[in-house]
Backbone as JSON Lines, residues from 0, in Angstrom:
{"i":0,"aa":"X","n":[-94.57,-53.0,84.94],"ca":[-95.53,-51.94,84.75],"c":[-95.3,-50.81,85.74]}
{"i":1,"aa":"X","n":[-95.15,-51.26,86.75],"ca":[-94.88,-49.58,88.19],"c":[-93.48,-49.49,87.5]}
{"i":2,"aa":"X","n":[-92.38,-49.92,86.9],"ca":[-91.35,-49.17,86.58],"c":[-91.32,-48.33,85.5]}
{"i":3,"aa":"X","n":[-92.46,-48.31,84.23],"ca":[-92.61,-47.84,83.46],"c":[-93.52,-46.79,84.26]}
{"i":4,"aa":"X","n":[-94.61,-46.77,84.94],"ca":[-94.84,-45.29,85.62],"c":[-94.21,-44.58,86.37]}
{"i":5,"aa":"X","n":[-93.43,-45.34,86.98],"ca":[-92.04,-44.62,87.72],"c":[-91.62,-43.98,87.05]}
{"i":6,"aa":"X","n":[-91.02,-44.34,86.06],"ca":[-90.3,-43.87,84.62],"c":[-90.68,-42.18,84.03]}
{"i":7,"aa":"X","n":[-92.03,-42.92,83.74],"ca":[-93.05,-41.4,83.59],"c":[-93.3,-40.61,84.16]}
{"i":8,"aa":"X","n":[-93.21,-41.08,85.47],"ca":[-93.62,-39.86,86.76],"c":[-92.11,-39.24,86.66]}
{"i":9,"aa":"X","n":[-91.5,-39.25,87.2],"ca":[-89.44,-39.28,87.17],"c":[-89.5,-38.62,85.81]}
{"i":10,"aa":"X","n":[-89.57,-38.28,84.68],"ca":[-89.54,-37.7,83.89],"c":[-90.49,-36.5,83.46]}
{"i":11,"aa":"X","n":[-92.13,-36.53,84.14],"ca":[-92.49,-35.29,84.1],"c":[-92.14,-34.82,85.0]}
{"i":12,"aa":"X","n":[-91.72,-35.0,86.25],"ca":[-91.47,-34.2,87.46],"c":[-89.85,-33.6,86.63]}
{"i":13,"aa":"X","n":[-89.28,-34.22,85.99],"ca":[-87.93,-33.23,85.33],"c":[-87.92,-32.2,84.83]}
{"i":14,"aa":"X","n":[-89.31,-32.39,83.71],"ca":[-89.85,-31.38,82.69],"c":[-90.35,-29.9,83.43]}
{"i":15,"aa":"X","n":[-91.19,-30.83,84.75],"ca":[-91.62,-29.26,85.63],"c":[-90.36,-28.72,86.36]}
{"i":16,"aa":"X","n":[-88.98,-29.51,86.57],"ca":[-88.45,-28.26,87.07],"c":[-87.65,-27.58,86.53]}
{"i":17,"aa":"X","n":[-87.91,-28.11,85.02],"ca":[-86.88,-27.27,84.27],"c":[-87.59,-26.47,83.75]}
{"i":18,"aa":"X","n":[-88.9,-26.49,83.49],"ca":[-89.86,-25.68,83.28],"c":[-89.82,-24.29,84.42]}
{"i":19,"aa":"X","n":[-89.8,-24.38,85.6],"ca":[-89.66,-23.42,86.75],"c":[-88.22,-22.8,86.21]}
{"i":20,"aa":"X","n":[-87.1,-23.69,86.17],"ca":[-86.03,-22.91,85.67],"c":[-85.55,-21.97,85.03]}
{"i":21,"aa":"X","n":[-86.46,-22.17,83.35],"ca":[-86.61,-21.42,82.77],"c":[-87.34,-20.49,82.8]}
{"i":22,"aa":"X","n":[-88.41,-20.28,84.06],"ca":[-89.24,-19.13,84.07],"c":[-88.55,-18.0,84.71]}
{"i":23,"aa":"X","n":[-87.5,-18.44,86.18],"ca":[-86.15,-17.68,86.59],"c":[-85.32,-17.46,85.52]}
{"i":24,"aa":"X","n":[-85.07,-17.78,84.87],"ca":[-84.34,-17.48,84.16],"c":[-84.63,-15.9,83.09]}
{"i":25,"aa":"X","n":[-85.99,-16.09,82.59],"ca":[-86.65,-15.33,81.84],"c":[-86.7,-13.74,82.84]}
{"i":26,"aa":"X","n":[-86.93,-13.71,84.32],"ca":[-87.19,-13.04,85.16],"c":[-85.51,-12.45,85.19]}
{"i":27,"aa":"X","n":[-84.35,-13.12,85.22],"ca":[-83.11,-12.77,85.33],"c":[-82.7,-11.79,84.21]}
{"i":28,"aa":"X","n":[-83.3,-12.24,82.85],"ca":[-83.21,-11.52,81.96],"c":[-83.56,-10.02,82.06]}
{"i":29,"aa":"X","n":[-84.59,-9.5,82.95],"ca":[-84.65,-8.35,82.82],"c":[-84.01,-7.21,83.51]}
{"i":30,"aa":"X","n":[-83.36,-7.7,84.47],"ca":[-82.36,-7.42,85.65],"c":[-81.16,-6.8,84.62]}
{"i":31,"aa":"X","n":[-80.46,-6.93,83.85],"ca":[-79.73,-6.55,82.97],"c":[-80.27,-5.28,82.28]}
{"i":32,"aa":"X","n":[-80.95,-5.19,81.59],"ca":[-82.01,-3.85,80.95],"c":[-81.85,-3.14,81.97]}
{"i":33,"aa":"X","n":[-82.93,-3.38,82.96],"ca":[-82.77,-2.03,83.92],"c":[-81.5,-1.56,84.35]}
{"i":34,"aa":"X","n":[-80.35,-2.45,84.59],"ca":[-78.94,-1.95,85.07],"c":[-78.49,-0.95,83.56]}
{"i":35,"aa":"X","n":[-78.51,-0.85,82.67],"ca":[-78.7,-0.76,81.48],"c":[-78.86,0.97,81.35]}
{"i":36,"aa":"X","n":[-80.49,0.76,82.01],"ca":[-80.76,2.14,81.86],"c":[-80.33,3.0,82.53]}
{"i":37,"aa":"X","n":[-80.1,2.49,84.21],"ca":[-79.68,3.42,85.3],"c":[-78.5,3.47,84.57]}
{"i":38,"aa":"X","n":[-77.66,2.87,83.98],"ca":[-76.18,3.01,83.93],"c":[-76.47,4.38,82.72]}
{"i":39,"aa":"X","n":[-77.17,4.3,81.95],"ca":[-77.38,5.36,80.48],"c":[-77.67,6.54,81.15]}
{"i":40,"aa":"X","n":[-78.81,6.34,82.68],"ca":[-79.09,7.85,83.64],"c":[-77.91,8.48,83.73]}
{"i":41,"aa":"X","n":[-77.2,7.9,84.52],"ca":[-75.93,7.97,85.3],"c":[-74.74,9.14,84.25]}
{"i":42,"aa":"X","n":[-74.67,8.13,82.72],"ca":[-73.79,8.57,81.98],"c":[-74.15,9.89,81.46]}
{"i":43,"aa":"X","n":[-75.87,10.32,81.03],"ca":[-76.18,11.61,80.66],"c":[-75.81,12.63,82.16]}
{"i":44,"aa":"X","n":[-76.16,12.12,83.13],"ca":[-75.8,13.45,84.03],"c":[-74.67,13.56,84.14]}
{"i":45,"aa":"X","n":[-73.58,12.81,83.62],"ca":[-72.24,12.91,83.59],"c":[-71.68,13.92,82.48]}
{"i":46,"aa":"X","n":[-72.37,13.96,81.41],"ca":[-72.06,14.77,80.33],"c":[-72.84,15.88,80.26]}
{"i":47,"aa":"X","n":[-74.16,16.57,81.03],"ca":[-74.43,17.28,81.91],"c":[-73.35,18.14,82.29]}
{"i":48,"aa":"X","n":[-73.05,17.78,82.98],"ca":[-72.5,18.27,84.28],"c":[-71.0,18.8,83.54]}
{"i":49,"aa":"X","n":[-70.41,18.15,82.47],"ca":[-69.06,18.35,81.55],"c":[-69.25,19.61,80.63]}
{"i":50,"aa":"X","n":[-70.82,19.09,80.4],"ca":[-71.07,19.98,79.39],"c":[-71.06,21.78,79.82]}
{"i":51,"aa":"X","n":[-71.82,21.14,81.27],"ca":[-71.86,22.89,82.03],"c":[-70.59,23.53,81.98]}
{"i":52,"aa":"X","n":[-69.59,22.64,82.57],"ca":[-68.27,22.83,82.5],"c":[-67.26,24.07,81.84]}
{"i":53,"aa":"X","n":[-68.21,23.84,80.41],"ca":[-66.94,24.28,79.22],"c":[-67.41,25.57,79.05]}
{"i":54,"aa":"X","n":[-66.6,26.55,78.23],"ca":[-67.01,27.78,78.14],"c":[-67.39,27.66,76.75]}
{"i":55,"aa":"X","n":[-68.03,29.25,76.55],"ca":[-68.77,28.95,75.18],"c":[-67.74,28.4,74.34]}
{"i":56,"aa":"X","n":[-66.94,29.01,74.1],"ca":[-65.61,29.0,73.03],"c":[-65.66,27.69,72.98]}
{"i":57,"aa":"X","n":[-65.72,26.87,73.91],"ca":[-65.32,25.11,73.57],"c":[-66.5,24.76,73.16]}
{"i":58,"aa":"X","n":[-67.9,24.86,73.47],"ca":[-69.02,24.48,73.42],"c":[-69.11,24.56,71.65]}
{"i":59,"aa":"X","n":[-68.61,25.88,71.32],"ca":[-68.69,25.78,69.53],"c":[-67.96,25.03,68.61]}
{"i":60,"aa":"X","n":[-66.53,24.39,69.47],"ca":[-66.16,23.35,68.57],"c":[-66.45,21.97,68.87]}
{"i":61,"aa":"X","n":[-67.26,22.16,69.45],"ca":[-67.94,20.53,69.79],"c":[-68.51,19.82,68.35]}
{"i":62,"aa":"X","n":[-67.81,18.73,68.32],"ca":[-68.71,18.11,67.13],"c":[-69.69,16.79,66.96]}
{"i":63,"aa":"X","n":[-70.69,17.69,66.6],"ca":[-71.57,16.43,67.04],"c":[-72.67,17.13,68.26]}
{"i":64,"aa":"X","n":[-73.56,16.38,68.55],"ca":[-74.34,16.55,69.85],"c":[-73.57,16.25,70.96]}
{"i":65,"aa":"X","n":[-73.78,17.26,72.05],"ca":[-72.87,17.04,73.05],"c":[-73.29,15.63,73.78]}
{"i":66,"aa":"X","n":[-74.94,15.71,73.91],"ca":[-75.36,14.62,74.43],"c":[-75.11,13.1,73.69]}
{"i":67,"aa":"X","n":[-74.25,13.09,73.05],"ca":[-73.88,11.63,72.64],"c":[-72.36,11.61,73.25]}
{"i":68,"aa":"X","n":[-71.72,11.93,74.05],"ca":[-70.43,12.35,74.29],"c":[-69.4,10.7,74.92]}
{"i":69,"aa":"X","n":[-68.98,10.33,74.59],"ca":[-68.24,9.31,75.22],"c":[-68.02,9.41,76.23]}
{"i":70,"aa":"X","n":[-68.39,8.53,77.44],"ca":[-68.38,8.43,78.95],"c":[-67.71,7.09,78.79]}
{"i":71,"aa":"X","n":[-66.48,7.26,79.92],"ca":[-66.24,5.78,80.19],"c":[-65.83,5.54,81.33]}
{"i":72,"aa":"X","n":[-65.53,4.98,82.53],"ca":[-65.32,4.53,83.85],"c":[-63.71,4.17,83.99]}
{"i":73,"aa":"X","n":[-62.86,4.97,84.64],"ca":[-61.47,5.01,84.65],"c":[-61.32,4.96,86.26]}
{"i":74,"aa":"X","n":[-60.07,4.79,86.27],"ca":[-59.51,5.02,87.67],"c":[-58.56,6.07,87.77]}
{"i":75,"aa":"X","n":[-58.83,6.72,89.0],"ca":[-57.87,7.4,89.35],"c":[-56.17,7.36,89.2]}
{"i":76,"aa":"X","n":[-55.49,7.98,88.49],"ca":[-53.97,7.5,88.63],"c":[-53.04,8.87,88.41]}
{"i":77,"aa":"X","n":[-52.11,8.59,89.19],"ca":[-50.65,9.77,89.17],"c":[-49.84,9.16,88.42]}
{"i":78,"aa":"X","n":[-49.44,10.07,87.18],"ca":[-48.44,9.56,86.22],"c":[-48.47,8.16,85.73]}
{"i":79,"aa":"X","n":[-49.89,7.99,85.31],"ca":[-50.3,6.89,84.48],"c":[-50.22,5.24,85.49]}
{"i":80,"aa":"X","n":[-49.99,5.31,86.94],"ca":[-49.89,4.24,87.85],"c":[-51.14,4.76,88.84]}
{"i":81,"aa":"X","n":[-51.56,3.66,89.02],"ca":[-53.12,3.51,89.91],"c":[-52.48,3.8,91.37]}
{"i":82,"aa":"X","n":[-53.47,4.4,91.76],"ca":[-53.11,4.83,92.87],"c":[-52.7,3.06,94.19]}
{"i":83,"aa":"X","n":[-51.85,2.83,94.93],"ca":[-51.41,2.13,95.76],"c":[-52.78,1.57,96.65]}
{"i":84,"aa":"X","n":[-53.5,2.09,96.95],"ca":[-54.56,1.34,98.06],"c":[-55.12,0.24,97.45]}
{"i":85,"aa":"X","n":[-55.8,0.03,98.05],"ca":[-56.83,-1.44,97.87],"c":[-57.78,-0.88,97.15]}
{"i":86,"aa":"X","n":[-58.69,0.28,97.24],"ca":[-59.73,0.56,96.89],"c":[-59.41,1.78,95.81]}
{"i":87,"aa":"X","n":[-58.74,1.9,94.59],"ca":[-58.25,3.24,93.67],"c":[-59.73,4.01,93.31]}
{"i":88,"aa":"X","n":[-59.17,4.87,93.68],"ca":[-60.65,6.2,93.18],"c":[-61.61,5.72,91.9]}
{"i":89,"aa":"X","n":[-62.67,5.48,91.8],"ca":[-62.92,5.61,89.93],"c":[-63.49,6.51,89.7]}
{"i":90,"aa":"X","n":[-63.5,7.28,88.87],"ca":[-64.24,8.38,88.5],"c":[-64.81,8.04,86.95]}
{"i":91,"aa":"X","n":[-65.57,9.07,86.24],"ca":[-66.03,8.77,85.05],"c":[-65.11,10.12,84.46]}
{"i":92,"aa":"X","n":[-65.29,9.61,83.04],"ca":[-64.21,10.58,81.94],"c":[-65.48,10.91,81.07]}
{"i":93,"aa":"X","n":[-65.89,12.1,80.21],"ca":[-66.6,12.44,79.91],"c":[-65.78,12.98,78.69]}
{"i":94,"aa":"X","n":[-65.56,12.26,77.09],"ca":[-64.99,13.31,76.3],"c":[-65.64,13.29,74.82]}
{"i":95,"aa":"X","n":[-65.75,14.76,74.99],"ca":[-66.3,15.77,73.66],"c":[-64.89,15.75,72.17]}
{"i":96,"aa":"X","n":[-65.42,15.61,71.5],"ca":[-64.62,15.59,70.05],"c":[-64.79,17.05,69.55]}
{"i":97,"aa":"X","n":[-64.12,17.33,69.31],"ca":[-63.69,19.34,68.59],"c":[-63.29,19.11,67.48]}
{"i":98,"aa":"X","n":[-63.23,20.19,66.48],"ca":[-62.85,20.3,65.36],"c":[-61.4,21.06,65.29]}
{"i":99,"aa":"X","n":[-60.96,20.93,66.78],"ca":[-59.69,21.33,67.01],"c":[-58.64,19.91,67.33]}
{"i":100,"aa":"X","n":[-59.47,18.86,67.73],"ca":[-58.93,17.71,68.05],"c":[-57.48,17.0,67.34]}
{"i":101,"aa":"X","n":[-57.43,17.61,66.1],"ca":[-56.18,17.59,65.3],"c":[-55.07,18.1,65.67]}
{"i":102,"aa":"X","n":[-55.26,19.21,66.21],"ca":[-53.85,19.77,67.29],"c":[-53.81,20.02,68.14]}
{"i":103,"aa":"X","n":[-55.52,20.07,69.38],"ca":[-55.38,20.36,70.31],"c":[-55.8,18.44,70.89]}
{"i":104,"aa":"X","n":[-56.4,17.94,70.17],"ca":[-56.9,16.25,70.73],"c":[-58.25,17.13,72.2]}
{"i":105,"aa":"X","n":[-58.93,15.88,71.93],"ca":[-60.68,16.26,72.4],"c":[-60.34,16.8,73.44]}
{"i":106,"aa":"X","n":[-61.81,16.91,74.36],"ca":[-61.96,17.52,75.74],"c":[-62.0,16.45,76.57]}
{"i":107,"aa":"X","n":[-61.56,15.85,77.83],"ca":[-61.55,15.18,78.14],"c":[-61.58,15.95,80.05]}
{"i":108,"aa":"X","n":[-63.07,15.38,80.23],"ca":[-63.08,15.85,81.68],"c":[-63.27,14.68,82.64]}
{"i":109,"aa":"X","n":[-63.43,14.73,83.72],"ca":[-62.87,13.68,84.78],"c":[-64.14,14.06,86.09]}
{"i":110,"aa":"X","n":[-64.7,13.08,86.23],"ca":[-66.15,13.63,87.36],"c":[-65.92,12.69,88.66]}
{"i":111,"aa":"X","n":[-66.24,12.69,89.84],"ca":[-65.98,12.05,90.76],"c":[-67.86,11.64,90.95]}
{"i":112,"aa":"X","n":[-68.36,10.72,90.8],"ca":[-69.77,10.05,90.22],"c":[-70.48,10.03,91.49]}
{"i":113,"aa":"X","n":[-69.74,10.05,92.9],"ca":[-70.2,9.87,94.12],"c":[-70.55,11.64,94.75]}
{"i":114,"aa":"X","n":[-70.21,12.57,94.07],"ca":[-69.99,14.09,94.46],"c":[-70.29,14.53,93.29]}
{"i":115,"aa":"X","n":[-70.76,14.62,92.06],"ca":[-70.6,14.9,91.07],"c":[-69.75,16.02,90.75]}
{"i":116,"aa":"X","n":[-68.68,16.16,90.97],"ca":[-67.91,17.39,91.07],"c":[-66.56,17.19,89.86]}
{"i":117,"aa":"X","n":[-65.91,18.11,89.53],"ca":[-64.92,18.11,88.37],"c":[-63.98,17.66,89.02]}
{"i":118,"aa":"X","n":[-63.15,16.55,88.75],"ca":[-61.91,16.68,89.53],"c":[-60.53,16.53,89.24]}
{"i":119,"aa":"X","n":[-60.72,16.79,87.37],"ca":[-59.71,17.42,86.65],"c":[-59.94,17.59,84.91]}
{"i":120,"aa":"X","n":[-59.06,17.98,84.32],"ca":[-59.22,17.71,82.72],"c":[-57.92,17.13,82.23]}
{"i":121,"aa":"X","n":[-58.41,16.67,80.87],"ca":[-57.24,16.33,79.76],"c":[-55.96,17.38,79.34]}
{"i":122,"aa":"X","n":[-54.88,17.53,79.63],"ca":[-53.98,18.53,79.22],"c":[-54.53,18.41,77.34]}
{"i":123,"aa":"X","n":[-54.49,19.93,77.12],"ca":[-54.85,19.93,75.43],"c":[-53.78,20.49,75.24]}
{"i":124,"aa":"X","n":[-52.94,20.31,74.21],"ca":[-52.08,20.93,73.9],"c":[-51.79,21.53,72.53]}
C-alpha cells in the first residue's frame, strides 16, 4: 500500500513539473515575435534611408511600393571574398525592382546598420 502512494505521489510530482515546463516554454514562445518585430523596425528604416537615397528618376521606375523592398543581411566582401578578419563587416542590402531591371538589373544599395550610412551600390549596367 505505501508503494502504491509512493507511486502516486512520484507521478503527480512529474505531472507538476512538466506542467511548470510547459508554462516556460509558452513564455519562450514570445521572445521570437518580438525579435520579429524589432528585426521588421530595423528593415523599414533600412529602406528609408535607400529610399532617400535615389533620385527622382530612379524613384519612378520603382516597381511596386518602395516600402516592401527586399532587405537582406550580407557581408562585407572585395571581389566576391569576405573580408580576412575574424569579425567581416555585415551590412544590410536594400534592393528596389525597376522596370529597367531587364537591362539595367534592380537597385541594390548597401547600409552599414550600426551608422546608418550608404556604403555603396550595385554596379547597374
Amino acid at each position: 500500500m505505501k508503494n502504491l502512494f509512493l507511486f502516486i505521489f512520484v507521478l503527480l510530482l512529474s505531472f507538476i513539473c512538466l506542467g511548470c515546463t510547459n508554462e516556460n516554454h509558452v513564455a519562450t514562445l514570445k521572445e521570437p515575435t518580438e525579435t520579429v518585430i524589432e528585426l521588421e523596425k530595423v528593415y523599414m528604416e533600412m529602406r528609408e534611408i535607400a529610399w532617400a537615397s535615389l533620385s527622382d528618376t530612379d524613384k519612378e521606375t520603382v516597381m511596386g511600393n518602395w516600402k516592401d523592398a527586399k532587405v537582406t543581411e550580407e557581408q562585407l566582401s572585395v571581389n566576391d571574398e569576405v573580408q580576412p578578419d575574424n569579425n567581416p563587416m555585415k551590412v544590410m542590402k536594400v534592393i528596389f525592382n525597376t522596370s529597367r531591371d531587364r537591362f539595367l538589373g534592380p537597385i541594390g544599395i548597401y547600409i552599414n546598420p550600426n551608422t546608418n550610412k550608404i556604403i555603396s551600390r550595385d554596379v547597374r549596367m
